[in-house]
C-alpha positions as a printed NumPy array, in Angstrom:
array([[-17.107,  -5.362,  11.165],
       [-16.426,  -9.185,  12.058],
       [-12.332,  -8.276,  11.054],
       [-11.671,  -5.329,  12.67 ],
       [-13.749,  -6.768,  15.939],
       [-11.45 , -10.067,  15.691],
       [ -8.295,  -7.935,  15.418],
       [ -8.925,  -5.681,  18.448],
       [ -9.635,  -8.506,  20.476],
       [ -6.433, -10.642,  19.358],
       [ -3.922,  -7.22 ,  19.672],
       [ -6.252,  -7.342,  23.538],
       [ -5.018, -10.468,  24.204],
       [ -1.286,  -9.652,  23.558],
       [ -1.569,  -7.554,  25.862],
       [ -2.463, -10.026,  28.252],
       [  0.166, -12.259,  27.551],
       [  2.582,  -9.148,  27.761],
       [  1.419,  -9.025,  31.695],
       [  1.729, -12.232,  32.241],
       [  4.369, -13.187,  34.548],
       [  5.815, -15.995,  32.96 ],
       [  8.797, -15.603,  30.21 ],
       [  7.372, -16.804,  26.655],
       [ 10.078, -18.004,  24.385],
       [ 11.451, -16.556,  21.468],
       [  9.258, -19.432,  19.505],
       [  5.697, -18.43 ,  21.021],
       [  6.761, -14.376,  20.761],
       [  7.445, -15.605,  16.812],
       [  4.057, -17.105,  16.593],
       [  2.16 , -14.335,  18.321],
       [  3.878, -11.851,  15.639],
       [  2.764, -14.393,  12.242],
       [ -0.936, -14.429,  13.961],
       [ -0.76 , -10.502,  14.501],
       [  0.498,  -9.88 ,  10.862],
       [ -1.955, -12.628,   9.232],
       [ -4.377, -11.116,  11.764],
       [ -4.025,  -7.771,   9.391],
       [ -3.561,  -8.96 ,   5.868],
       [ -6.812, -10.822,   6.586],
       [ -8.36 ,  -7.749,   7.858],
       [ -7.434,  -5.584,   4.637],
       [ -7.998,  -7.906,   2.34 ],
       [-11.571,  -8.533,   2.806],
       [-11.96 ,  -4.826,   3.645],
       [-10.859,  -4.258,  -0.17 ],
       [-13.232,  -7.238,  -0.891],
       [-16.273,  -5.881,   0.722],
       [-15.433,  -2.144,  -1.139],
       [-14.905,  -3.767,  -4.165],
       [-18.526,  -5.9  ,  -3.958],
       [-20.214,  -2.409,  -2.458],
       [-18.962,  -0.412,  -5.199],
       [-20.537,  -2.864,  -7.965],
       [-23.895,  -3.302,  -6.103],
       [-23.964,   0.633,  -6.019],
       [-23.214,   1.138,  -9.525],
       [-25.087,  -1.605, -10.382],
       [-28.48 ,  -0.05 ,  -8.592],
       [-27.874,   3.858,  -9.929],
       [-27.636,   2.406, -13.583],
       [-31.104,   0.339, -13.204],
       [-32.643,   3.288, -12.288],
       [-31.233,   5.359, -14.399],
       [-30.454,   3.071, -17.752],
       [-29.785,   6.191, -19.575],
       [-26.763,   7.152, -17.82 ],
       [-25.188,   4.461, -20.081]])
């Protein structure tokens, strides 16, 4: 939950500094785009890590209690 949650809230604040009334330069607009995109390889990655560790834990538990599945 704790990625999704943080990327909602930093795509929220873009927003905000969209409606700002001050002019950000093309350096801070750069920035904001690097954070947004690490913001979301971040997120998917330890989405796939998470699946990855559920998956084992759940085959993991069906095989202890059934060892003959083997």
């Amino acid at each position: 939950m704790m990625p999704g949650t943080v990327m909602y809230v930093y795509l929220g604040s873009l927003v905000n500094v969209g409606a700002a009334h001050r002019l950000r330069t093309t350096g801070e607009w750069v920035l904001y785009g690097v954070g947004l995109l690490a913001t979301i390889a971040v997120t998917i990655f330890v989405t796939r890590v998470a699946r990855k560790a559920l998956q084992k834990k759940i085959t993991s538990a069906e095989t202890f209690r059934n060892p003959q599945s083997l």
